Amino acid sequence: MSSMTINEVAAPRMKAADRRELILEAATAVFGAKTYVGTTTDEVARAAGVSQPYVVRLFGTKEKLFVAVIERAYARLIDEFRRALPGDREGRAKRMGTAYTDLLAERGMLPVIANSTALGGEPVIGRVARAGFSDIWRFIRDDAGFSLDEARVFIATGMLINTIVGLRLTGDYGNEVSATEVLDACFPDAVEHVRSLVPEAGEPW
Amino acid sequence: MSSMTINEVAAPRMKAADRRELILEAATAVFGAKTYVGTTTDEVARAAGVSQPYVVRLFGTKEKLFVAVIERAYARLIDEFRRALPGDREGRAKRMGTAYTDLLAERGMLPVIANSTALGGEPVIGRVARAGFSDIWRFIRDDAGFSLDEARVFIATGMLINTIVGLRLTGDYGNEVSATEVLDACFPDAVEHVRSLVPEAGEPW
DNA sequence: CTCTCAAGTAATCATTCGATAACAACCAAG
DNA sequence: CTTGGTTGTTATCGAATGATTACTTGAGAG
């Protein structure tokens, strides 16, 4: 039952640093689809095309692996936000919003960020998640120059997007009133784009 | 190691319906604190002061227990929203927002709702979570009479509150800039009230 | 009383999962 | 060409967990 979702062919003998990055990518997809506790290191390993013990050895523990995944995700997000800064000031929030939804194309990225916000009670992971959120907030305030209210609304909208994606409301668009209304209200001119990037309620992602 | 968190003394020989409700209350607290997958039926049982097999027998499976917990939480939320309807129309959104944060006092209620929004990919739970969200949205639109934009902003704000609570940002208030700013921006005149209701990063809740 | 059904427990099982250990194959430097 | 570090695997373990089974206890009806 070796699915090999990310890499069709296992690539033997890779430099450890590259292998780490490849595993992080696979782990982001799996953690994003099945939550932190719900994900097994074996699933991550098979998605990355390596053995389960090797994943553990490269990262130490499942917890440390997840911490690396979160840190990478928040860094990636800030990266994408930064690329959306240049241009007229009025369109900045919109460009950054688009940058956020475009991250949907990187499998698991948004779900991982969303899930991390529910783990503040975990001693280790919680600290990292708060730091990630704090980085985002400071970027929005200092680098993007958002006012307090702009920042609040922007982040709140992002959290609503997380909810829409996490609930897979996209699958009900057109069939169910609430889902249709929420999606229309959130993505006035990008509903189909978003819909094409979110998987159906059936598991894979 | 029997902690008996909810009920200090086990109440033997209760009518099954009452026992169910008592277990649901305990389960909400535990699921809210440790997520769905991260919670064991034994923890729920001990929090409710009964044996683990009894919990399983009363609800069939852990999944069905969680479904019952979610449905109860959404129903409870709508209940509280409904009680906030009467009064001047301008203050309605504010009253309903207060009703939401007041639910923090019922242990696990908000975290359970927040966590459910990340499980849309689960075949059974996902369906229930979407139905819960849909109920809330329709209540806000039809019963509360919110416009599309009002509804979107209101729900988005709720999701941001979920994030703040889930991340335990309340613990950083006063010590860290981002947490302080977010909390001030979200709860202009209720920061201390919210802070008093959210546990520290250390686990319990 | 006692009989019966509901309420509840102790014991136990089969899986699953993260982690560890021991070993194998590859490759570059001397 | 051989030696040593790096990259990886197979085998396996101990603990945890959801579920099942069989048993016990209490209370209310007749």
Coordinates of C-alpha atoms (C1' of nucleotides) in Angstrom, one line a residue:
Chain A
M1 CA 0.0 0.0 0.0
S2 CA 2.9 2.4 -0.7
S3 CA 1.2 5.4 -2.2
M4 CA 4.2 7.6 -2.8
T5 CA 2.0 10.6 -3.2
I6 CA 4.7 13.3 -3.4
N7 CA 7.5 11.6 -5.2
E8 CA 6.5 9.1 -7.8
V9 CA 9.9 7.4 -7.7
A10 CA 12.0 7.2 -4.5
A11 CA 15.2 9.1 -5.0
P12 CA 18.0 7.2 -3.2
R13 CA 21.2 8.8 -2.0
M14 CA 20.2 12.4 -1.7
K15 CA 22.1 14.9 0.4
A16 CA 20.6 15.1 3.9
A17 CA 19.7 18.8 3.6
D18 CA 17.8 18.2 0.4
R19 CA 16.1 15.2 1.9
R20 CA 15.0 17.2 4.9
E21 CA 13.4 19.8 2.6
L22 CA 11.6 17.1 0.7
I23 CA 10.3 15.5 3.9
L24 CA 9.2 18.9 5.2
E25 CA 7.2 19.4 2.0
A26 CA 5.6 16.0 2.3
A27 CA 5.0 16.4 6.0
T28 CA 3.3 19.7 5.4
A29 CA 0.8 18.0 3.1
V30 CA 0.1 15.2 5.5
F31 CA 0.0 17.2 8.6
G32 CA -2.3 19.7 6.8
A33 CA -4.7 16.9 5.8
K34 CA -4.8 14.9 9.0
T35 CA -3.8 17.3 11.8
Y36 CA -0.8 17.0 14.1
V37 CA -1.9 14.2 16.4
G38 CA -3.7 12.5 13.5
T39 CA -0.7 12.1 11.4
T40 CA 1.7 9.2 11.7
T41 CA 5.4 9.5 11.0
D42 CA 5.0 6.5 8.7
E43 CA 2.5 8.4 6.5
V44 CA 5.0 11.2 6.3
A45 CA 7.7 8.8 5.4
R46 CA 5.8 7.1 2.7
A47 CA 4.6 10.4 1.2
A48 CA 8.3 11.4 1.1
G49 CA 9.4 8.1 -0.3
V50 CA 11.7 7.1 2.6
S51 CA 11.4 4.8 5.6
Q52 CA 9.7 5.7 8.8
P53 CA 12.7 5.4 11.1
Y54 CA 14.7 7.7 8.8
V55 CA 12.1 10.5 9.2
V56 CA 12.4 10.1 13.0
R57 CA 16.2 10.1 12.8
L58 CA 16.4 13.2 10.7
F59 CA 14.2 15.2 12.9
G60 CA 14.5 13.6 16.3
T61 CA 10.9 13.3 17.3
K62 CA 7.5 13.8 15.6
E63 CA 7.1 17.0 17.6
K64 CA 10.3 18.5 16.3
L65 CA 9.3 17.5 12.8
F66 CA 6.0 19.4 13.3
V67 CA 7.8 22.4 14.7
A68 CA 10.0 22.5 11.6
V69 CA 7.0 22.3 9.5
I70 CA 5.3 25.2 11.2
E71 CA 8.3 27.4 11.2
R72 CA 8.8 26.7 7.5
A73 CA 5.1 27.5 6.8
Y74 CA 5.1 30.8 8.6
A75 CA 8.4 31.8 7.0
R76 CA 7.0 30.9 3.6
L77 CA 3.9 33.0 4.3
I78 CA 5.9 36.1 5.2
D79 CA 8.0 35.5 2.1
E80 CA 4.9 35.6 0.0
F81 CA 3.5 38.6 1.8
R82 CA 6.7 40.5 1.2
R83 CA 6.5 39.9 -2.6
A84 CA 3.0 41.5 -2.5
L85 CA 4.2 44.7 -0.9
P86 CA 5.4 46.7 -4.0
G87 CA 2.7 48.7 -5.8
D88 CA 0.1 51.3 -4.9
R89 CA -0.8 51.5 -1.2
E90 CA -4.5 51.1 -1.7
G91 CA -4.2 47.7 -3.4
R92 CA -1.8 46.3 -0.9
A93 CA -4.3 44.5 1.3
K94 CA -5.9 43.0 -1.7
R95 CA -2.6 41.8 -3.2
M96 CA -1.6 40.3 0.1
G97 CA -5.0 38.5 0.4
T98 CA -4.4 37.1 -3.0
A99 CA -0.9 36.0 -1.9
Y100 CA -2.6 34.1 0.9
T101 CA -5.1 32.2 -1.1
D102 CA -2.4 31.5 -3.7
L103 CA -0.6 29.6 -1.0
L104 CA -3.4 27.1 -1.2
A105 CA -1.5 25.7 -4.2
E106 CA 1.2 24.5 -1.9
R107 CA -0.2 21.5 -0.4
G108 CA -1.0 21.6 3.3
M109 CA 0.5 25.1 3.8
L110 CA -2.7 26.8 4.9
P111 CA -4.1 23.9 6.9
V112 CA -0.9 23.6 8.8
I113 CA -1.0 27.3 9.8
A114 CA -4.6 27.0 10.7
N115 CA -4.0 23.9 12.9
S116 CA -1.1 25.4 14.6
T117 CA -3.4 28.1 16.0
A118 CA -5.3 25.4 17.9
L119 CA -2.2 24.1 19.7
G120 CA -1.4 27.0 21.9
G121 CA -1.8 24.8 24.9
E122 CA 1.1 22.5 23.9
P123 CA 4.2 23.6 25.7
V124 CA 6.6 23.3 22.8
I125 CA 4.5 23.7 19.7
G126 CA 2.4 26.4 21.3
R127 CA 5.4 28.6 21.8
V128 CA 6.4 28.2 18.1
A129 CA 2.9 28.8 16.9
R130 CA 2.6 32.0 18.9
A131 CA 6.0 33.1 17.6
G132 CA 4.8 32.5 14.1
F133 CA 1.6 34.5 14.6
S134 CA 3.6 37.3 16.2
D135 CA 5.9 37.4 13.2
I136 CA 3.0 37.7 10.8
W137 CA 1.4 40.4 12.9
R138 CA 4.5 42.5 13.2
F139 CA 5.1 42.1 9.4
I140 CA 1.7 43.4 8.7
R141 CA 2.0 46.3 11.1
D142 CA 5.6 47.3 10.5
D143 CA 6.5 46.3 7.0
A144 CA 3.1 46.5 5.4
G145 CA 2.2 49.6 7.4
F146 CA -1.3 48.5 8.3
S147 CA -3.2 50.4 11.0
L148 CA -4.5 48.5 14.0
D149 CA -7.9 48.2 12.5
E150 CA -6.6 47.2 9.0
A151 CA -4.4 44.6 10.6
R152 CA -7.2 43.2 12.7
V153 CA -9.6 43.0 9.7
F154 CA -6.9 41.5 7.5
I155 CA -6.0 38.7 10.0
A156 CA -9.6 38.0 10.8
T157 CA -10.3 37.6 7.1
G158 CA -7.4 35.2 6.9
M159 CA -8.8 33.1 9.8
L160 CA -12.2 33.0 8.0
I161 CA -10.5 31.7 4.9
N162 CA -8.8 29.0 7.0
T163 CA -12.3 28.0 8.3
I164 CA -13.8 27.9 4.8
V165 CA -10.9 25.8 3.6
G166 CA -10.8 23.5 6.7
L167 CA -14.5 22.9 6.5
R168 CA -14.3 22.2 2.8
L169 CA -17.2 24.6 2.2
T170 CA -16.0 24.9 -1.4
G171 CA -17.6 21.5 -2.1
D172 CA -21.1 22.9 -1.1
Y173 CA -20.8 26.0 -3.3
G174 CA -23.9 26.1 -5.5
N175 CA -25.7 23.4 -3.6
E176 CA -26.0 25.0 -0.2
V177 CA -27.1 28.5 0.7
S178 CA -24.7 29.3 3.5
A179 CA -21.6 28.0 1.7
T180 CA -22.5 29.8 -1.4
E181 CA -23.1 33.1 0.4
V182 CA -19.9 32.9 2.5
L183 CA -17.7 32.1 -0.5
D184 CA -19.3 34.9 -2.6
A185 CA -18.8 37.3 0.3
C186 CA -15.2 36.3 0.8
F187 CA -13.9 35.9 -2.7
P188 CA -16.0 38.3 -4.8
D189 CA -14.1 37.5 -8.0
A190 CA -12.1 34.4 -7.2
V191 CA -14.5 31.8 -6.1
E192 CA -13.7 29.4 -8.9
H193 CA -10.0 29.9 -8.4
V194 CA -10.2 29.0 -4.7
R195 CA -12.6 26.1 -5.5
S196 CA -10.1 24.6 -7.9
L197 CA -7.4 24.6 -5.2
V198 CA -9.3 23.0 -2.3
P199 CA -9.9 19.3 -2.4
E200 CA -13.4 17.8 -1.9
A201 CA -14.5 16.4 1.5
G202 CA -13.0 13.1 0.5
E203 CA -9.7 12.9 2.2
P204 CA -6.6 13.3 0.0
W205 CA -5.6 17.0 -0.4
Chain B
M1 CA -4.1 8.8 39.0
S2 CA -7.9 9.4 38.9
S3 CA -8.1 13.1 38.6
M4 CA -11.9 13.4 38.6
T5 CA -11.7 17.0 37.2
I6 CA -15.4 17.7 36.6
N7 CA -17.1 15.8 39.3
E8 CA -15.2 15.6 42.6
V9 CA -17.2 12.6 43.7
A10 CA -18.4 9.9 41.4
A11 CA -22.2 9.8 41.3
P12 CA -23.2 6.2 41.0
R13 CA -26.5 5.1 39.7
M14 CA -27.6 8.1 37.6
K15 CA -30.2 7.9 34.9
A16 CA -28.6 7.3 31.6
A17 CA -29.8 10.5 30.0
D18 CA -28.3 12.6 32.8
R19 CA -25.1 10.6 32.6
R20 CA -24.9 11.3 28.9
E21 CA -25.2 15.0 29.5
L22 CA -22.6 14.9 32.2
I23 CA -20.2 13.0 30.0
L24 CA -20.9 15.4 27.1
E25 CA -19.9 18.3 29.4
A26 CA -16.7 16.6 30.4
A27 CA -15.9 15.5 26.9
T28 CA -16.3 19.1 25.6
A29 CA -13.7 20.2 28.1
V30 CA -11.2 17.4 27.2
F31 CA -11.8 17.5 23.5
G32 CA -11.4 21.3 23.6
A33 CA -8.1 21.1 25.5
K34 CA -6.5 18.2 23.6
T35 CA -8.2 18.1 20.1
Y36 CA -10.2 15.3 18.7
V37 CA -7.5 12.8 17.9
G38 CA -5.4 13.8 20.9
T39 CA -8.2 12.9 23.3
T40 CA -8.6 9.4 24.7
T41 CA -11.9 8.0 25.8
D42 CA -10.3 7.2 29.1
E43 CA -9.5 10.8 29.8
V44 CA -13.1 11.7 29.0
A45 CA -14.3 8.9 31.3
R46 CA -12.1 10.0 34.2
A47 CA -13.2 13.6 33.8
A48 CA -16.8 12.4 34.0
G49 CA -16.1 10.1 36.9
V50 CA -17.1 6.9 35.1
S51 CA -15.2 4.0 33.5
Q52 CA -13.9 4.1 30.0
P53 CA -15.9 1.2 28.7
Y54 CA -19.1 2.9 29.8
V55 CA -18.3 6.0 27.8
V56 CA -17.8 3.8 24.7
R57 CA -21.0 1.9 25.4
L58 CA -23.1 5.0 25.9
F59 CA -22.0 6.6 22.6
G60 CA -20.9 3.7 20.4
T61 CA -17.6 5.0 19.3
K62 CA -15.3 7.9 20.0
E63 CA -16.3 9.4 16.7
K64 CA -20.0 9.4 17.6
L65 CA -19.1 10.9 21.0
F66 CA -17.3 13.7 19.3
V67 CA -20.2 14.2 16.9
A68 CA -22.5 14.6 19.8
V69 CA -20.1 17.0 21.4
I70 CA -20.0 19.2 18.3
E71 CA -23.8 19.2 17.8
R72 CA -24.3 20.2 21.4
A73 CA -21.8 23.0 21.1
Y74 CA -23.3 24.5 18.0
A75 CA -26.8 24.2 19.4
R76 CA -25.6 25.9 22.6
L77 CA -24.0 28.7 20.6
I78 CA -27.1 29.4 18.7
D79 CA -29.0 29.3 21.9
E80 CA -26.8 32.0 23.4
F81 CA -27.0 34.1 20.2
R82 CA -30.7 34.0 20.3
R83 CA -30.8 35.3 23.8
A84 CA -28.7 38.3 22.6
L85 CA -31.2 39.3 19.9
P86 CA -33.7 41.5 21.8
G87 CA -32.7 45.1 22.1
D88 CA -31.8 48.0 19.8
R89 CA -30.7 46.9 16.4
E90 CA -27.4 48.9 16.4
G91 CA -26.1 47.1 19.5
R92 CA -27.0 43.6 18.3
A93 CA -23.7 42.6 16.8
K94 CA -21.9 43.8 19.9
R95 CA -24.3 41.8 22.2
M96 CA -23.8 38.7 20.1
G97 CA -20.1 39.1 20.2
T98 CA -20.2 39.3 24.0
A99 CA -22.4 36.2 24.0
Y100 CA -19.7 34.5 22.1
T101 CA -16.8 35.4 24.4
D102 CA -19.0 34.6 27.4
L103 CA -19.2 31.0 26.1
L104 CA -15.5 30.9 27.1
A105 CA -16.8 30.2 30.6
E106 CA -18.2 26.9 29.5
R107 CA -15.1 24.8 29.4
G108 CA -14.0 23.6 26.0
M109 CA -17.0 25.0 24.1
L110 CA -15.1 27.5 21.9
P111 CA -12.1 25.3 21.3
V112 CA -14.4 22.4 20.2
I113 CA -16.1 24.7 17.7
A114 CA -12.8 26.0 16.5
N115 CA -11.3 22.5 16.1
S116 CA -14.3 21.2 14.3
T117 CA -13.6 23.7 11.5
A118 CA -10.3 21.9 10.8
L119 CA -12.0 18.5 10.3
G120 CA -13.9 19.1 7.1
G121 CA -12.0 16.4 5.4
E122 CA -13.3 13.7 7.8
P123 CA -16.2 12.0 6.2
V124 CA -18.5 11.9 9.2
I125 CA -17.3 14.7 11.4
G126 CA -16.8 17.0 8.4
R127 CA -20.5 16.7 7.5
V128 CA -21.6 17.6 11.0
A129 CA -19.2 20.5 11.3
R130 CA -20.3 22.0 8.0
A131 CA -23.9 21.6 9.1
G132 CA -23.1 23.4 12.4
F133 CA -21.4 26.3 10.6
S134 CA -24.3 26.5 8.1
D135 CA -26.8 26.7 11.0
I136 CA -24.8 29.5 12.6
W137 CA -24.6 31.4 9.3
R138 CA -28.3 31.1 8.6
F139 CA -29.1 32.2 12.1
I140 CA -27.0 35.3 11.6
R141 CA -28.5 36.1 8.2
D142 CA -32.1 35.2 8.8
D143 CA -32.8 35.5 12.5
A144 CA -30.3 38.3 13.4
G145 CA -30.9 40.0 10.0
F146 CA -27.3 40.7 9.3
S147 CA -26.4 41.8 5.8
L148 CA -23.9 39.8 3.8
D149 CA -21.0 42.1 4.8
E150 CA -22.1 42.2 8.4
A151 CA -22.3 38.5 8.6
R152 CA -18.9 38.0 7.0
V153 CA -17.2 40.5 9.3
F154 CA -19.0 39.0 12.4
I155 CA -18.0 35.4 11.6
A156 CA -14.5 36.5 10.7
T157 CA -14.1 38.2 14.0
G158 CA -15.3 35.1 15.7
M159 CA -12.6 33.1 13.9
L160 CA -10.0 35.5 15.0
I161 CA -11.2 35.1 18.6
N162 CA -10.9 31.4 18.2
T163 CA -7.3 31.9 17.1
I164 CA -6.4 34.2 20.0
V165 CA -7.9 31.7 22.4
G166 CA -6.4 28.7 20.7
L167 CA -2.9 30.2 20.7
R168 CA -3.3 31.4 24.3
L169 CA -2.2 34.8 23.3
T170 CA -3.9 36.1 26.4
G171 CA -0.8 34.9 28.4
D172 CA 1.5 37.2 26.5
Y173 CA -0.7 40.3 27.0
G174 CA 1.5 43.0 28.4
N175 CA 4.7 41.2 27.7
E176 CA 4.7 40.9 23.9
V177 CA 3.8 43.6 21.5
S178 CA 1.7 41.6 19.0
A179 CA -0.4 39.8 21.5
T180 CA -1.1 43.1 23.3
E181 CA -2.1 44.9 20.1
V182 CA -4.3 42.1 18.9
L183 CA -6.1 41.7 22.2
D184 CA -6.6 45.5 22.5
A185 CA -7.9 45.6 19.0
C186 CA -10.3 42.8 19.4
F187 CA -11.6 43.4 22.9
P188 CA -11.4 47.2 23.4
D189 CA -13.1 47.0 26.8
A190 CA -13.0 43.4 27.8
V191 CA -9.4 42.3 27.6
E192 CA -9.2 41.5 31.3
H193 CA -12.5 39.6 31.2
V194 CA -11.3 37.4 28.4
R195 CA -7.9 37.0 30.0
S196 CA -9.6 35.7 33.1
L197 CA -11.5 33.1 31.2
V198 CA -8.6 31.6 29.1
P199 CA -6.1 29.3 30.8
E200 CA -2.4 29.8 30.5
A201 CA -0.2 27.9 28.0
G202 CA 0.2 25.2 30.6
E203 CA -2.3 22.5 29.6
P204 CA -5.4 22.2 31.9
W205 CA -8.2 24.5 30.7
Chain C
dC1 C1' -39.6 -10.7 49.0
dT2 C1' -37.9 -11.4 44.5
dC3 C1' -37.4 -10.8 39.8
dT4 C1' -35.9 -8.2 36.2
dC5 C1' -34.0 -4.7 33.7
dA6 C1' -31.0 -0.7 33.8
dA7 C1' -26.5 1.1 35.2
dG8 C1' -21.9 0.4 35.7
dT9 C1' -17.2 -2.0 36.2
dA10 C1' -12.9 -5.0 35.8
dA11 C1' -10.3 -7.6 32.7
dT12 C1' -8.5 -8.1 28.5
dC13 C1' -7.5 -7.9 23.4
dA14 C1' -5.8 -6.5 18.9
dT15 C1' -3.8 -2.6 16.7
dT16 C1' -1.2 1.1 16.1
dC17 C1' 2.5 4.2 16.6
dG18 C1' 6.8 6.5 17.9
dA19 C1' 11.2 5.2 18.8
dT20 C1' 15.6 2.4 18.9
dA21 C1' 19.1 -0.8 17.4
dA22 C1' 21.6 -3.1 14.3
dC23 C1' 23.0 -3.5 9.9
dA24 C1' 23.8 -2.4 4.7
dA25 C1' 25.1 0.3 0.7
dC26 C1' 27.2 4.2 -1.4
dC27 C1' 30.9 7.6 -2.3
dA28 C1' 34.8 10.6 -1.7
dA29 C1' 39.5 11.3 0.1
dG30 C1' 44.1 9.7 0.6
Chain D
dC1 C1' 41.6 0.3 -3.3
dT2 C1' 40.4 0.8 1.0
dT3 C1' 38.6 3.2 4.7
dG4 C1' 35.4 6.1 7.1
dG5 C1' 31.6 9.0 7.3
dT6 C1' 27.0 9.7 5.3
dT7 C1' 22.7 7.9 3.7
dG8 C1' 19.5 4.8 4.3
dT9 C1' 16.9 0.1 5.6
dT10 C1' 14.8 -3.9 8.1
dA11 C1' 13.4 -5.7 12.3
dT12 C1' 11.5 -5.0 16.5
dC13 C1' 9.9 -3.2 21.0
dG14 C1' 7.0 -1.0 24.6
dA15 C1' 3.4 1.8 25.5
dA16 C1' -1.1 3.5 24.5
dT17 C1' -5.7 3.2 22.9
dG18 C1' -10.5 2.0 21.3
dA19 C1' -13.3 -1.6 21.7
dT20 C1' -15.5 -6.1 23.5
dT21 C1' -16.9 -9.4 26.8
dA22 C1' -18.4 -11.0 30.9
dC23 C1' -19.6 -9.9 35.3
dT24 C1' -21.8 -7.1 39.4
dT25 C1' -24.8 -4.1 41.7
dG26 C1' -28.9 -1.5 42.6
dA27 C1' -33.7 -0.1 42.3
dG28 C1' -38.4 -0.3 41.3
dA29 C1' -42.7 -3.2 39.9
dG30 C1' -45.8 -6.8 41.3

